[in-house]
Each structure stands twice: as C-alpha cells, then as structure tokens.
C-alpha cells in the first residue's frame, strides 16, 4: 500500500494505491481522468494545450499541361505535378508558391530524366483526369487535386483523405486513407514491433543512446515505407531531407499523414503488389549495395576497447586456439592518440603496420573506428585540424564563427561533408590507415552526436545550429535542410576513400547514421543496444524493417553493447546473430567481457557451433548478398516478404527468413525451451531432424539451450562449405548442395570474393531447379554463366533424407535423379 497527497487547485486529494496482482485500483475515483493523466500517463503531465495554424488546402484545378513524362496542374498560386517514371512508379510534387525547387547535388534519387520513357494514356473529363499505365491507374479530382491509385483489378491504394494536401507557415503535408486490413512496414531504423500501424515515426537523426521500444527518432532517418494488405502493396518514398514525420493513424484513425518542414511536398508512389517488386523499384530509385568482400560476411569481434596491441594479439590467439571462426577485429577509439582521428597511440599501438600484418597472416582483417569530430588543437601540429582550419573545411555558424562542441577529444570541430572539396580531403585522410593495412572503416558518432560540455560534465546533446550554412558555393543551404544527410555524406566520403586507396580489393564500410540510399555506401548497425532480452527480441523487427527500407547489410551488437549479458542470453543471442547479415559481437568498456569463451564451456560450445554453421552457410549467404546487390532484396526477411497475402505474417515479428529458404524461430526469453512456430503455406522441414510439416499451421518447437528452431522450405537448395576458421583459409575443394524434396529454384552465385573483377563478368552463376513428383526428385544444375572458374572441387548433391550423388565441378549442365 502506498499513500500520497497532492494539490489540485484548492483541493487536496489523498491517494491510496493497492498494488494487487500489478493492478492499481483508482478507476472508481471521481477524479479518475485527472489521476490517469497525472500518474498513469505521465508523458502528458505538464504539457499545456497548443493551437496550430490551420492548414490551407488546394483549390480547383485551373490549368492542365502535359508533356512526354509529366502532367502539371495549376490551382491559384499552387502547382501540382505528376511524373510517370515507370509502369509502377510515379512522382508527385506540390508547391504552394508556384515554383518547384531545383534538383540538389546531394539528391539520393535517380533524376527523372534518366528513367526510360513510359507509355501511358490520359483521359480527361470536366471533373477528373485519369492516367493509365500497364500496371496502375491514377485518378485526380479537379475540384481539389485529390488523388487515388488503382491496380488493374480496380482496387484502390494510396488514396487521398479529406484534406489531401495542405500547407501552413513552415510546413507542408499530405493525408491519405488507411485501407481496411492495411499494415505498414519499413521506415528504416525503428524500435518496437514490425507493423507500425497507429504509430508516429519522425525522420531526424539523433544519438539514440539508451533507446527502447518507445523511442521515435533514431540514428538513421529513412523516410520510406511499404503498405500491405492481401493482394495490394505499395511503397512511399518521402523525398525530403528536412525534418519530416509520418503519422500512421495515430492522430486520426483511418488516415496516415506525411509532413515536412521543407518548402514543398515531394514523394514517390511505388506499386508492387509484392514487397519484392516494391523494393526492386525503390532501390532502382535510390541505389543498391555493392558486393562486399566475402570476409565481411564472417564473424566480427569488437569491444570498446581492446586498448593495446598486446590485448589484440591475445584476442586473436584465443580465437585460433579455441577453433572459433573469426575474420574481423574492430579497433574502437582507444587505438588513437588522445582520440584524435587518423592517428595511432604511440604507446599502446606503437607499430600498427606490424600488428595488422601479423593479424592478416593469421586470417584477420582490421577495421578501425573514425568519428567526425576533429580535436580543436591550434598550434599543436595536429595535421587534421591544421588542414581543415587552413582550408575552411569546418562547419561555421551563420555569423562566421567556428562551431564547436564536445566529443571524445573534448572540444572539437566538424567537417562540412556537404561540400565536395571537404569529402575529397576526408577521403584522402584514410590513406594513413589503409597504408597501415586497415581493410575497413567504422564510422561512428555521425548523426552528429555532440555534447554542449565535455563528456562527464553533465552537458546536453546538441547539433549544429539549424541556420548554420552548409554546402558548396552556388548551392548553399542551412543545416536545417541537410542535418539528416551528415552521416550519409561522411559514409560516402569514406567509401570513396577506400576505393581510391584500396583499388585492388573490396573494403568494408560501417556507419551508425545515414539517410535513404545509405546502402550504396555502407553497412549499418543498430547503434548502442543493451544486454537485455527485450533488445534481443527487438533486433529481429529492427533488422527486418531496415531490409524493407532497402538497407540489407545490417546487424545488431551480439550480446548487447551496454550492460552485462548472462550466459543464457549470450548463447541465445549468438544463435540469432548467426542470421544477421552483419554478424558482430560488441560491448562497452564499463561491462564485463563478451567474447564467446568468457561464459563457460557450455556457452562457448554453443557459440562455436553457430559460428561454424554461419561459415558453412557462407555460399548460401554470399548468394543472398549478390541478390541484394542486383535486385535490392533484403538478406534477412520477415515472413510477409514471401507470403504477402497471408495476414498472419503481417504482425509476425519473431520469426525470420534468411533468404527465401531458411526460416528461424529464435528463443528470446530466459528459461524458455518451447515456443509456438507458424509455418506458412507449403511443405516445411525441420533443419535438425528432417521432420516434415504441411503449412499453413502452428506447431510447438522444442528448443533446449543448444538449439534454435530452424526450418527449410520444400524444394530449397542450400549450398554449404566445410567449416573454416576464416574466409579463404584453404582452397574450397567441396561444395555440398543440400536439397529438400519439393519444387523450387536457387541462384548459386560465386566470384573471387575479394576483387572488383566481378564487375567485368568474372563470376560464376548457376541456376539450380528442383522438381518433385510422387516417386522422384530431379535436380537440374545449369551450365555455368560468367567468366570465373573455381578451383578443382567436388559437388555433392544431397537430397536430405534420401541420398546423395557427387561429381567433379566442370561447369557443365547436370541433371540428377533421386528415387524415393
């Protein structure tokens, strides 16, 4: 029992809280509404009501003009334009001023003029104008410019709501109807569950330290989502770099809203209806990831910090002696001299070239962290500061004074990455690292994350003044427009620097912050998570929604960055981490060590088994990366990606697909050894036992600590290789194609995994099809496409539960029959 008194006007109300079975009995109080606001919903307490300016809306269309690609509408001073870019892609722009903004140099989308011309028809009446392509029909009401899209069967989507388009001082917005049974996915880096219906999502990059399921703004700002209902799917890319926000039916049920603090409304509608087609078009619009080096798909080990050369050598030795595969060691900020970027500590890392060379001989690649903050250090012979100051590369306030904030080296200044000359300078700075043998760069703190006072002095999080001038001469803007681009442009400069300085080999780039199109330049991790079961659980929908926003090379810190994992939590997290496209363990300096062997033999064995499985699956996973690079498909996928007409998948956030064939149902709660698993339509096989199930159905899976439930679709082909301690440890003399009865196909892609020769057709691509009837399964392997030829090796084709056949891989057509 808890008693308290508080004042309400002139009255004093005494509360008695009886906490019985976690229930608080105040509902019968005559003051319940006030008490609910004050105690149960504290986020509202102390907030005074606000009055917003009314929205102005579009009037009647007065003029329509058409050209090869665009249809333009005039209504008073307002202008509205529809560009038909593809049979399933239109761009819509609205300006209340009558003048559209010019294209920015930093635009992340393909220019309209670069799309092939699309045939379309226009039908106009006194009240409507209709545009029809091969895939969609768009109807515009002339009375108010309201827009509705239809598929070929007449089903509406992306339909304007009552207001349609509106504007007021400092903002412009659009409203659309939420269809019955419609669900919303993507939005980039987001916490919480998979479906974002009834939520508000703000696009503004921040240092989201200590985020949880209710956090809104995150490190990434990607204003893209897809809306799905059975047989209908479409995507929206909100083409604004200003602060923007989606309200998906939170303020007004049945209506979603997009708002920006920019000067015009600019968005793309992408019709699917399948999620795969939406992403194919979206990544055609904003770009696709390049193929990473194959070693980047292996296991990465990181900590803040492995503070000296001797500690790093001991770490590498432990991995090799314990036979736990690992390809990459990350060095956090303590490798630097006093946190000065592009330097090495002369005492803790006195000979980085020797260290990195020795690690390379033992199969390890080295990745170093770089932050944007440059230590403010006049007359100290610090070359990065001196060069940046001499060439005026750092962000200044509107009055011309140098902006500074506080990060790891204390007082710091920040490059203006919106300028081409600054990015050129920054990318050249990476040469000092690549010359030492560094193979990848980890870009951190680039939202940008800045404090108003030195760390530990109780300062506040700040960013550049919104009126700070940024950008190249002739295209100057303010930070208000390009805040969300800061991390993206830093990652771009890094990517281009590594391409310049490591021209014969692919490099690895990682970033914490970014914007739409970040997949072109970098992998992304979900920032500073916690060693909590809730964060393990949340990692699945977070990574899936990133994939549904076009960013496929993603991961979360295995074991949690902040806090101390238990042995059970770490074991379960390593099982899940085996599925992450980026498989990296990481932990903070104030926590216990989180390497796979520190939790005892049982946990170490579990970690070894699942890291081994990761390396066995590398041929399959590398093919998924090729698919992502060529089509924009995510690598880790929610079930709705392949089953978009099954409503049961729309809210299913705790089962994932690695590619199209391998499904996992992880355990993410302590002490749990059984869980319900949903199997969609089709035949499914238990990875471990071979038992078959017919979907759609629910089953109960037994999952002791050593086991994560895994299932394979009938007709699947999973290429596998022997376990290695690092990628390319030895020549690949055997590939095992594990095949499950059913009907399916698989694209098996290979190249040298290191160079850029694959861009010159030096790759191997085989199409493998599986055909099953009542008494046999036939596996057809196509003739090899491409100019790359692997070394001599055996191909073992195993029909799981039936038998296997093998042959010497000569690249020729093969057809193998297995009788039951």
Short mmCIF file of N, CA and C in Angstrom, two decimals, residues 246-406:
data_model
loop_
_atom_site.label_atom_id
_atom_site.label_comp_id
_atom_site.label_asym_id
_atom_site.label_seq_id
_atom_site.Cartn_x
_atom_site.Cartn_y
_atom_site.Cartn_z
N UNK A 246 5.97 10.79 -40.28
CA UNK A 246 4.80 10.00 -40.67
C UNK A 246 3.93 9.78 -39.44
N UNK A 247 2.66 10.02 -39.58
CA UNK A 247 1.68 9.65 -38.56
C UNK A 247 0.77 8.60 -39.18
N UNK A 248 0.94 7.36 -38.76
CA UNK A 248 0.24 6.24 -39.40
C UNK A 248 -1.04 5.92 -38.61
N UNK A 249 -1.97 6.85 -38.64
CA UNK A 249 -3.25 6.63 -37.99
C UNK A 249 -3.25 6.85 -36.50
N UNK A 250 -2.21 7.47 -35.95
CA UNK A 250 -2.18 7.72 -34.51
C UNK A 250 -3.08 8.89 -34.13
N UNK A 251 -2.97 10.01 -34.83
CA UNK A 251 -3.79 11.18 -34.53
C UNK A 251 -5.21 11.02 -35.05
N UNK A 252 -5.35 10.36 -36.19
CA UNK A 252 -6.66 10.21 -36.82
C UNK A 252 -6.77 8.79 -37.36
N UNK A 253 -7.43 7.89 -36.65
CA UNK A 253 -7.56 6.52 -37.14
C UNK A 253 -8.16 6.49 -38.55
N UNK A 254 -7.56 5.65 -39.36
CA UNK A 254 -8.03 5.53 -40.73
C UNK A 254 -7.35 6.48 -41.70
N UNK A 255 -6.44 7.32 -41.19
CA UNK A 255 -5.75 8.29 -42.04
C UNK A 255 -4.27 8.30 -41.69
N UNK A 256 -3.40 8.23 -42.68
CA UNK A 256 -1.99 8.45 -42.42
C UNK A 256 -1.55 9.77 -43.04
N UNK A 257 -0.54 10.37 -42.42
CA UNK A 257 -0.12 11.72 -42.79
C UNK A 257 1.40 11.75 -42.94
N UNK A 258 1.87 12.51 -43.92
CA UNK A 258 3.30 12.81 -44.03
C UNK A 258 3.47 14.31 -44.01
N UNK A 259 4.42 14.78 -43.22
CA UNK A 259 4.63 16.22 -43.06
C UNK A 259 6.13 16.51 -43.10
N UNK A 260 6.48 17.62 -43.73
CA UNK A 260 7.87 18.05 -43.77
C UNK A 260 7.96 19.53 -43.46
N UNK A 261 9.09 19.94 -42.94
CA UNK A 261 9.36 21.36 -42.71
C UNK A 261 10.08 21.99 -43.89
N UNK A 262 10.09 21.27 -45.01
CA UNK A 262 10.59 21.83 -46.25
C UNK A 262 9.55 22.70 -46.92
N UNK A 263 9.87 23.15 -48.14
CA UNK A 263 9.01 24.10 -48.83
C UNK A 263 8.02 23.46 -49.79
N UNK A 264 8.17 22.16 -50.06
CA UNK A 264 7.25 21.52 -50.98
C UNK A 264 7.02 20.07 -50.57
N UNK A 265 5.94 19.51 -51.09
CA UNK A 265 5.63 18.10 -50.87
C UNK A 265 6.14 17.34 -52.09
N UNK A 266 7.00 16.37 -51.86
CA UNK A 266 7.65 15.63 -52.94
C UNK A 266 7.74 14.17 -52.51
N UNK A 267 6.98 13.31 -53.19
CA UNK A 267 7.00 11.90 -52.80
C UNK A 267 6.77 11.02 -54.01
N UNK A 268 7.20 9.75 -53.87
CA UNK A 268 7.06 8.75 -54.91
C UNK A 268 6.09 7.67 -54.43
N UNK A 269 5.24 7.20 -55.33
CA UNK A 269 4.38 6.05 -55.07
C UNK A 269 4.90 4.90 -55.92
N UNK A 270 5.19 3.78 -55.25
CA UNK A 270 5.71 2.58 -55.93
C UNK A 270 4.70 1.46 -55.74
N UNK A 271 4.13 1.00 -56.83
CA UNK A 271 3.18 -0.10 -56.76
C UNK A 271 3.92 -1.43 -56.85
N UNK A 272 3.46 -2.43 -56.09
CA UNK A 272 4.05 -3.75 -56.09
C UNK A 272 3.40 -4.69 -57.10
N UNK A 273 2.43 -5.49 -56.66
CA UNK A 273 1.91 -5.53 -55.29
C UNK A 273 2.80 -6.30 -54.32
N UNK A 274 3.77 -7.04 -54.84
CA UNK A 274 4.64 -7.84 -53.97
C UNK A 274 5.71 -6.95 -53.34
N UNK A 275 6.09 -7.22 -52.07
CA UNK A 275 7.19 -6.47 -51.46
C UNK A 275 8.47 -6.52 -52.29
N UNK A 276 8.75 -7.64 -52.94
CA UNK A 276 9.97 -7.76 -53.74
C UNK A 276 9.98 -6.75 -54.88
N UNK A 277 8.85 -6.54 -55.52
CA UNK A 277 8.79 -5.58 -56.62
C UNK A 277 8.87 -4.15 -56.11
N UNK A 278 8.28 -3.89 -54.95
CA UNK A 278 8.38 -2.55 -54.35
C UNK A 278 9.84 -2.23 -54.08
N UNK A 279 10.57 -3.18 -53.47
CA UNK A 279 11.97 -2.93 -53.14
C UNK A 279 12.85 -2.88 -54.38
N UNK A 280 12.52 -3.68 -55.37
CA UNK A 280 13.29 -3.64 -56.61
C UNK A 280 13.22 -2.23 -57.21
N UNK A 281 12.03 -1.65 -57.22
CA UNK A 281 11.87 -0.31 -57.79
C UNK A 281 12.44 0.76 -56.88
N UNK A 282 12.22 0.63 -55.57
CA UNK A 282 12.75 1.62 -54.63
C UNK A 282 14.28 1.68 -54.70
N UNK A 283 14.93 0.52 -54.78
CA UNK A 283 16.40 0.53 -54.83
C UNK A 283 16.92 0.89 -56.22
N UNK A 284 16.09 0.74 -57.23
CA UNK A 284 16.44 1.30 -58.53
C UNK A 284 16.42 2.83 -58.45
N UNK A 285 15.54 3.34 -57.63
CA UNK A 285 15.41 4.78 -57.44
C UNK A 285 16.52 5.36 -56.57
N UNK A 286 16.89 4.67 -55.48
CA UNK A 286 17.83 5.22 -54.51
C UNK A 286 19.18 4.51 -54.48
N UNK A 287 19.33 3.44 -55.24
CA UNK A 287 20.61 2.76 -55.30
C UNK A 287 20.63 1.45 -54.54
N UNK A 288 21.57 0.60 -54.90
CA UNK A 288 21.72 -0.72 -54.27
C UNK A 288 23.12 -0.89 -53.73
N UNK A 289 23.25 -1.80 -52.78
CA UNK A 289 24.54 -2.04 -52.16
C UNK A 289 25.51 -2.68 -53.14
N UNK A 290 26.79 -2.35 -53.04
CA UNK A 290 27.81 -3.10 -53.80
C UNK A 290 28.09 -4.41 -53.09
N UNK A 291 28.65 -5.35 -53.81
CA UNK A 291 29.04 -6.61 -53.17
C UNK A 291 30.19 -6.35 -52.20
N UNK A 292 30.04 -6.72 -50.95
CA UNK A 292 31.15 -6.55 -50.00
C UNK A 292 32.18 -7.64 -50.19
N UNK A 293 33.35 -7.49 -49.60
CA UNK A 293 34.30 -8.61 -49.59
C UNK A 293 33.69 -9.77 -48.81
N UNK A 294 34.01 -10.96 -49.23
CA UNK A 294 33.39 -12.13 -48.59
C UNK A 294 33.76 -12.23 -47.12
N UNK A 295 34.95 -11.76 -46.76
CA UNK A 295 35.35 -11.84 -45.36
C UNK A 295 34.45 -11.02 -44.45
N UNK A 296 33.79 -9.99 -45.01
CA UNK A 296 32.90 -9.17 -44.19
C UNK A 296 31.64 -9.91 -43.78
N UNK A 297 31.40 -11.08 -44.40
CA UNK A 297 30.25 -11.90 -44.03
C UNK A 297 30.58 -12.87 -42.90
N UNK A 298 31.86 -12.93 -42.54
CA UNK A 298 32.26 -13.78 -41.43
C UNK A 298 31.95 -13.11 -40.09
N UNK A 299 32.48 -13.69 -39.03
CA UNK A 299 32.24 -13.16 -37.69
C UNK A 299 33.20 -12.02 -37.39
N UNK A 300 32.66 -10.93 -36.82
CA UNK A 300 33.44 -9.76 -36.40
C UNK A 300 33.47 -9.71 -34.87
N UNK A 301 34.63 -9.38 -34.31
CA UNK A 301 34.75 -9.21 -32.86
C UNK A 301 35.17 -7.79 -32.56
N UNK A 302 34.47 -7.19 -31.60
CA UNK A 302 34.70 -5.78 -31.28
C UNK A 302 34.48 -5.56 -29.79
N UNK A 303 35.11 -4.52 -29.27
CA UNK A 303 34.85 -4.06 -27.91
C UNK A 303 35.37 -2.64 -27.78
N UNK A 304 34.67 -1.86 -26.96
CA UNK A 304 35.16 -0.55 -26.56
C UNK A 304 35.85 -0.74 -25.20
N UNK A 305 37.15 -0.95 -25.22
CA UNK A 305 38.05 -1.09 -26.32
C UNK A 305 39.01 -2.24 -26.05
N UNK A 306 39.57 -2.79 -27.12
CA UNK A 306 40.78 -3.59 -27.00
C UNK A 306 41.92 -2.60 -27.00
N UNK A 307 42.37 -2.25 -25.80
CA UNK A 307 43.06 -0.99 -25.57
C UNK A 307 44.54 -0.99 -25.92
N UNK A 308 45.09 -2.13 -26.31
CA UNK A 308 46.51 -2.14 -26.64
C UNK A 308 46.81 -3.24 -27.63
N UNK A 309 47.97 -3.13 -28.24
CA UNK A 309 48.41 -4.14 -29.19
C UNK A 309 48.47 -5.53 -28.56
N UNK A 310 48.94 -5.61 -27.34
CA UNK A 310 49.07 -6.92 -26.69
C UNK A 310 47.70 -7.55 -26.45
N UNK A 311 46.71 -6.73 -26.09
CA UNK A 311 45.35 -7.25 -25.88
C UNK A 311 44.78 -7.78 -27.19
N UNK A 312 45.01 -7.07 -28.27
CA UNK A 312 44.50 -7.50 -29.58
C UNK A 312 45.17 -8.82 -29.99
N UNK A 313 46.46 -8.93 -29.78
CA UNK A 313 47.15 -10.17 -30.14
C UNK A 313 46.62 -11.34 -29.31
N UNK A 314 46.39 -11.12 -28.03
CA UNK A 314 45.84 -12.18 -27.19
C UNK A 314 44.45 -12.58 -27.66
N UNK A 315 43.65 -11.62 -28.05
CA UNK A 315 42.31 -11.90 -28.55
C UNK A 315 42.37 -12.80 -29.79
N UNK A 316 43.21 -12.43 -30.74
CA UNK A 316 43.33 -13.20 -31.97
C UNK A 316 43.81 -14.62 -31.66
N UNK A 317 44.76 -14.74 -30.75
CA UNK A 317 45.28 -16.05 -30.39
C UNK A 317 44.20 -16.93 -29.77
N UNK A 318 43.35 -16.32 -28.94
CA UNK A 318 42.27 -17.09 -28.31
C UNK A 318 41.34 -17.68 -29.37
N UNK A 319 40.95 -16.89 -30.35
CA UNK A 319 40.06 -17.39 -31.39
C UNK A 319 40.67 -18.58 -32.10
N UNK A 320 41.92 -18.46 -32.47
CA UNK A 320 42.54 -19.54 -33.24
C UNK A 320 42.79 -20.78 -32.38
N UNK A 321 43.20 -20.60 -31.15
CA UNK A 321 43.45 -21.75 -30.30
C UNK A 321 42.17 -22.49 -29.94
N UNK A 322 41.09 -21.73 -29.77
CA UNK A 322 39.81 -22.33 -29.39
C UNK A 322 39.01 -22.82 -30.61
N UNK A 323 39.53 -22.60 -31.81
CA UNK A 323 38.88 -23.05 -33.04
C UNK A 323 37.48 -22.45 -33.16
N UNK A 324 37.39 -21.16 -32.90
CA UNK A 324 36.16 -20.40 -33.12
C UNK A 324 36.41 -19.48 -34.30
N UNK A 325 35.72 -19.66 -35.40
CA UNK A 325 36.00 -18.85 -36.59
C UNK A 325 35.79 -17.36 -36.34
N UNK A 326 36.66 -16.57 -36.94
CA UNK A 326 36.56 -15.11 -36.85
C UNK A 326 37.37 -14.51 -38.00
N UNK A 327 36.83 -13.49 -38.64
CA UNK A 327 37.51 -12.85 -39.77
C UNK A 327 37.94 -11.43 -39.49
N UNK A 328 37.29 -10.75 -38.54
CA UNK A 328 37.50 -9.31 -38.41
C UNK A 328 37.64 -8.92 -36.95
N UNK A 329 38.62 -8.07 -36.67
CA UNK A 329 38.77 -7.44 -35.35
C UNK A 329 38.62 -5.94 -35.53
N UNK A 330 37.73 -5.35 -34.74
CA UNK A 330 37.49 -3.90 -34.79
C UNK A 330 38.27 -3.22 -33.68
N UNK A 331 38.84 -2.08 -34.00
CA UNK A 331 39.53 -1.26 -33.01
C UNK A 331 38.70 -0.01 -32.75
N UNK A 332 38.28 0.16 -31.51
CA UNK A 332 37.48 1.31 -31.11
C UNK A 332 38.40 2.50 -30.81
N UNK A 333 37.87 3.56 -30.24
CA UNK A 333 38.53 4.87 -30.19
C UNK A 333 39.87 4.88 -29.46
N UNK A 334 40.15 3.88 -28.63
CA UNK A 334 41.38 3.93 -27.85
C UNK A 334 42.63 3.56 -28.63
N UNK A 335 42.48 3.19 -29.91
CA UNK A 335 43.71 2.99 -30.70
C UNK A 335 44.33 4.33 -31.08
N UNK A 336 43.55 5.42 -30.96
CA UNK A 336 44.03 6.74 -31.39
C UNK A 336 44.90 7.39 -30.31
N UNK A 337 45.60 8.42 -30.72
CA UNK A 337 46.37 9.24 -29.79
C UNK A 337 45.45 10.33 -29.25
N UNK A 338 44.96 10.10 -28.02
CA UNK A 338 44.08 11.09 -27.40
C UNK A 338 42.81 11.34 -28.19
N UNK A 339 42.27 10.30 -28.82
CA UNK A 339 41.02 10.38 -29.59
C UNK A 339 41.11 11.31 -30.79
N UNK A 340 42.30 11.56 -31.26
CA UNK A 340 42.47 12.35 -32.49
C UNK A 340 42.29 11.43 -33.68
N UNK A 341 41.33 11.72 -34.54
CA UNK A 341 41.07 10.85 -35.67
C UNK A 341 42.26 10.85 -36.62
N UNK A 342 42.49 9.70 -37.26
CA UNK A 342 43.59 9.46 -38.19
C UNK A 342 44.96 9.55 -37.51
N UNK A 343 45.00 9.08 -36.26
CA UNK A 343 46.27 8.94 -35.55
C UNK A 343 46.30 7.58 -34.85
N UNK A 344 47.49 7.19 -34.39
CA UNK A 344 47.67 5.98 -33.60
C UNK A 344 48.35 6.36 -32.28
N UNK A 345 47.95 5.67 -31.23
CA UNK A 345 48.61 5.88 -29.94
C UNK A 345 50.04 5.33 -30.02
N UNK A 346 51.04 6.18 -29.74
CA UNK A 346 52.44 5.71 -29.85
C UNK A 346 52.83 4.76 -28.73
N UNK A 347 52.06 4.72 -27.65
CA UNK A 347 52.41 3.83 -26.53
C UNK A 347 51.63 2.52 -26.59
N UNK A 348 50.33 2.58 -26.90
CA UNK A 348 49.51 1.37 -26.89
C UNK A 348 49.51 0.65 -28.23
N UNK A 349 49.71 1.39 -29.31
CA UNK A 349 49.80 0.79 -30.64
C UNK A 349 51.02 1.38 -31.35
N UNK A 350 52.21 1.01 -30.88
CA UNK A 350 53.43 1.67 -31.39
C UNK A 350 53.78 1.29 -32.83
N UNK A 351 53.32 0.12 -33.29
CA UNK A 351 53.67 -0.32 -34.64
C UNK A 351 52.44 -0.93 -35.31
N UNK A 352 51.49 -0.09 -35.74
CA UNK A 352 50.25 -0.64 -36.30
C UNK A 352 50.47 -1.48 -37.55
N UNK A 353 51.43 -1.10 -38.40
CA UNK A 353 51.67 -1.89 -39.61
C UNK A 353 52.08 -3.32 -39.26
N UNK A 354 52.94 -3.46 -38.28
CA UNK A 354 53.38 -4.80 -37.87
C UNK A 354 52.22 -5.59 -37.28
N UNK A 355 51.44 -4.94 -36.42
CA UNK A 355 50.30 -5.62 -35.80
C UNK A 355 49.31 -6.09 -36.87
N UNK A 356 48.90 -5.19 -37.76
CA UNK A 356 47.89 -5.52 -38.76
C UNK A 356 48.43 -6.58 -39.73
N UNK A 357 49.71 -6.49 -40.05
CA UNK A 357 50.31 -7.50 -40.90
C UNK A 357 50.32 -8.87 -40.25
N UNK A 358 50.65 -8.92 -38.96
CA UNK A 358 50.64 -10.20 -38.26
C UNK A 358 49.23 -10.77 -38.16
N UNK A 359 48.25 -9.90 -37.90
CA UNK A 359 46.87 -10.36 -37.85
C UNK A 359 46.44 -10.91 -39.21
N UNK A 360 46.86 -10.24 -40.27
CA UNK A 360 46.49 -10.70 -41.62
C UNK A 360 47.07 -12.07 -41.91
N UNK A 361 48.28 -12.34 -41.45
CA UNK A 361 48.88 -13.65 -41.67
C UNK A 361 48.08 -14.75 -40.99
N UNK A 362 47.37 -14.38 -39.92
CA UNK A 362 46.56 -15.35 -39.19
C UNK A 362 45.10 -15.29 -39.60
N UNK A 363 44.82 -14.57 -40.70
CA UNK A 363 43.47 -14.59 -41.27
C UNK A 363 42.53 -13.52 -40.77
N UNK A 364 43.05 -12.52 -40.05
CA UNK A 364 42.19 -11.46 -39.51
C UNK A 364 42.32 -10.18 -40.34
N UNK A 365 41.21 -9.56 -40.64
CA UNK A 365 41.18 -8.21 -41.20
C UNK A 365 40.97 -7.23 -40.06
N UNK A 366 41.50 -6.01 -40.22
CA UNK A 366 41.40 -4.99 -39.18
C UNK A 366 40.51 -3.85 -39.66
N UNK A 367 39.56 -3.47 -38.80
CA UNK A 367 38.65 -2.35 -39.06
C UNK A 367 38.84 -1.34 -37.94
N UNK A 368 39.03 -0.08 -38.29
CA UNK A 368 39.23 0.98 -37.29
C UNK A 368 38.07 1.96 -37.30
N UNK A 369 37.78 2.50 -36.14
CA UNK A 369 36.70 3.46 -35.99
C UNK A 369 37.19 4.86 -36.36
N UNK A 370 36.29 5.66 -36.95
CA UNK A 370 36.56 7.07 -37.21
C UNK A 370 35.30 7.86 -36.86
N UNK A 371 35.49 8.94 -36.11
CA UNK A 371 34.41 9.86 -35.78
C UNK A 371 34.57 11.15 -36.57
N UNK A 372 33.50 11.93 -36.73
CA UNK A 372 33.64 13.19 -37.48
C UNK A 372 34.27 14.32 -36.67
N UNK A 373 34.21 14.23 -35.35
CA UNK A 373 34.74 15.30 -34.51
C UNK A 373 36.26 15.37 -34.56
N UNK A 374 36.80 16.53 -34.91
CA UNK A 374 38.25 16.74 -35.01
C UNK A 374 38.68 17.59 -33.82
N UNK A 375 39.63 17.10 -33.06
CA UNK A 375 40.07 17.82 -31.86
C UNK A 375 40.51 19.24 -32.21
N UNK A 376 39.94 20.19 -31.47
CA UNK A 376 40.33 21.60 -31.62
C UNK A 376 41.67 21.78 -30.93
N UNK A 377 42.72 21.97 -31.73
CA UNK A 377 44.07 21.96 -31.17
C UNK A 377 44.98 22.87 -31.99
N UNK A 378 44.82 24.18 -31.86
CA UNK A 378 45.68 25.10 -32.62
C UNK A 378 47.14 24.98 -32.20
N UNK A 379 48.02 25.17 -33.13
CA UNK A 379 49.46 25.22 -32.89
C UNK A 379 49.99 24.00 -32.17
N UNK A 380 49.40 22.84 -32.46
CA UNK A 380 49.84 21.58 -31.82
C UNK A 380 50.33 20.58 -32.85
N UNK A 381 50.45 21.03 -34.09
CA UNK A 381 50.95 20.18 -35.17
C UNK A 381 50.08 18.95 -35.39
N UNK A 382 48.77 19.13 -35.19
CA UNK A 382 47.81 18.06 -35.48
C UNK A 382 47.30 18.30 -36.90
N UNK A 383 47.74 17.47 -37.83
CA UNK A 383 47.57 17.75 -39.25
C UNK A 383 46.11 17.85 -39.67
N UNK A 384 45.23 17.05 -39.08
CA UNK A 384 43.82 17.07 -39.50
C UNK A 384 43.19 18.41 -39.15
N UNK A 385 43.41 18.88 -37.94
CA UNK A 385 42.88 20.19 -37.56
C UNK A 385 43.53 21.30 -38.38
N UNK A 386 44.83 21.25 -38.51
CA UNK A 386 45.54 22.31 -39.22
C UNK A 386 45.07 22.43 -40.67
N UNK A 387 44.94 21.30 -41.36
CA UNK A 387 44.49 21.34 -42.75
C UNK A 387 43.05 21.81 -42.86
N UNK A 388 42.21 21.32 -41.98
CA UNK A 388 40.80 21.70 -42.03
C UNK A 388 40.60 23.17 -41.77
N UNK A 389 41.37 23.72 -40.81
CA UNK A 389 41.23 25.14 -40.49
C UNK A 389 41.80 26.00 -41.62
N UNK A 390 42.93 25.60 -42.16
CA UNK A 390 43.56 26.40 -43.21
C UNK A 390 42.70 26.47 -44.47
N UNK A 391 41.93 25.43 -44.73
CA UNK A 391 41.11 25.39 -45.94
C UNK A 391 39.64 25.67 -45.68
N UNK A 392 39.34 26.05 -44.45
CA UNK A 392 37.97 26.39 -44.07
C UNK A 392 37.00 25.24 -44.35
N UNK A 393 37.39 24.04 -43.88
CA UNK A 393 36.58 22.86 -44.12
C UNK A 393 35.54 22.60 -43.03
N UNK A 394 35.61 23.31 -41.92
CA UNK A 394 34.75 23.00 -40.78
C UNK A 394 33.47 23.84 -40.80
N UNK A 395 32.44 23.30 -40.19
CA UNK A 395 31.14 23.97 -40.12
C UNK A 395 31.28 25.23 -39.28
N UNK A 396 30.69 26.31 -39.78
CA UNK A 396 30.67 27.58 -39.06
C UNK A 396 29.22 28.00 -38.77
N UNK A 397 29.08 28.87 -37.79
CA UNK A 397 27.78 29.45 -37.51
C UNK A 397 27.47 30.52 -38.56
N UNK A 398 26.23 31.00 -38.53
CA UNK A 398 25.82 31.97 -39.54
C UNK A 398 26.60 33.27 -39.44
N UNK A 399 27.15 33.58 -38.25
CA UNK A 399 27.93 34.80 -38.10
C UNK A 399 29.40 34.61 -38.49
N UNK A 400 29.76 33.41 -38.97
CA UNK A 400 31.12 33.14 -39.44
C UNK A 400 32.04 32.54 -38.40
N UNK A 401 31.61 32.48 -37.15
CA UNK A 401 32.47 31.88 -36.12
C UNK A 401 32.45 30.37 -36.25
N UNK A 402 33.54 29.75 -35.85
CA UNK A 402 33.69 28.30 -35.95
C UNK A 402 32.78 27.62 -34.93
N UNK A 403 31.95 26.71 -35.41
CA UNK A 403 31.12 25.94 -34.48
C UNK A 403 31.99 24.90 -33.78
N UNK A 404 31.76 24.73 -32.48
CA UNK A 404 32.44 23.65 -31.77
C UNK A 404 31.48 23.00 -30.79
N UNK A 405 31.75 21.75 -30.50
CA UNK A 405 31.04 21.01 -29.48
C UNK A 405 32.03 20.10 -28.78
N UNK A 406 31.51 19.17 -28.00
CA UNK A 406 32.38 18.30 -27.22
C UNK A 406 32.07 16.83 -27.53
#
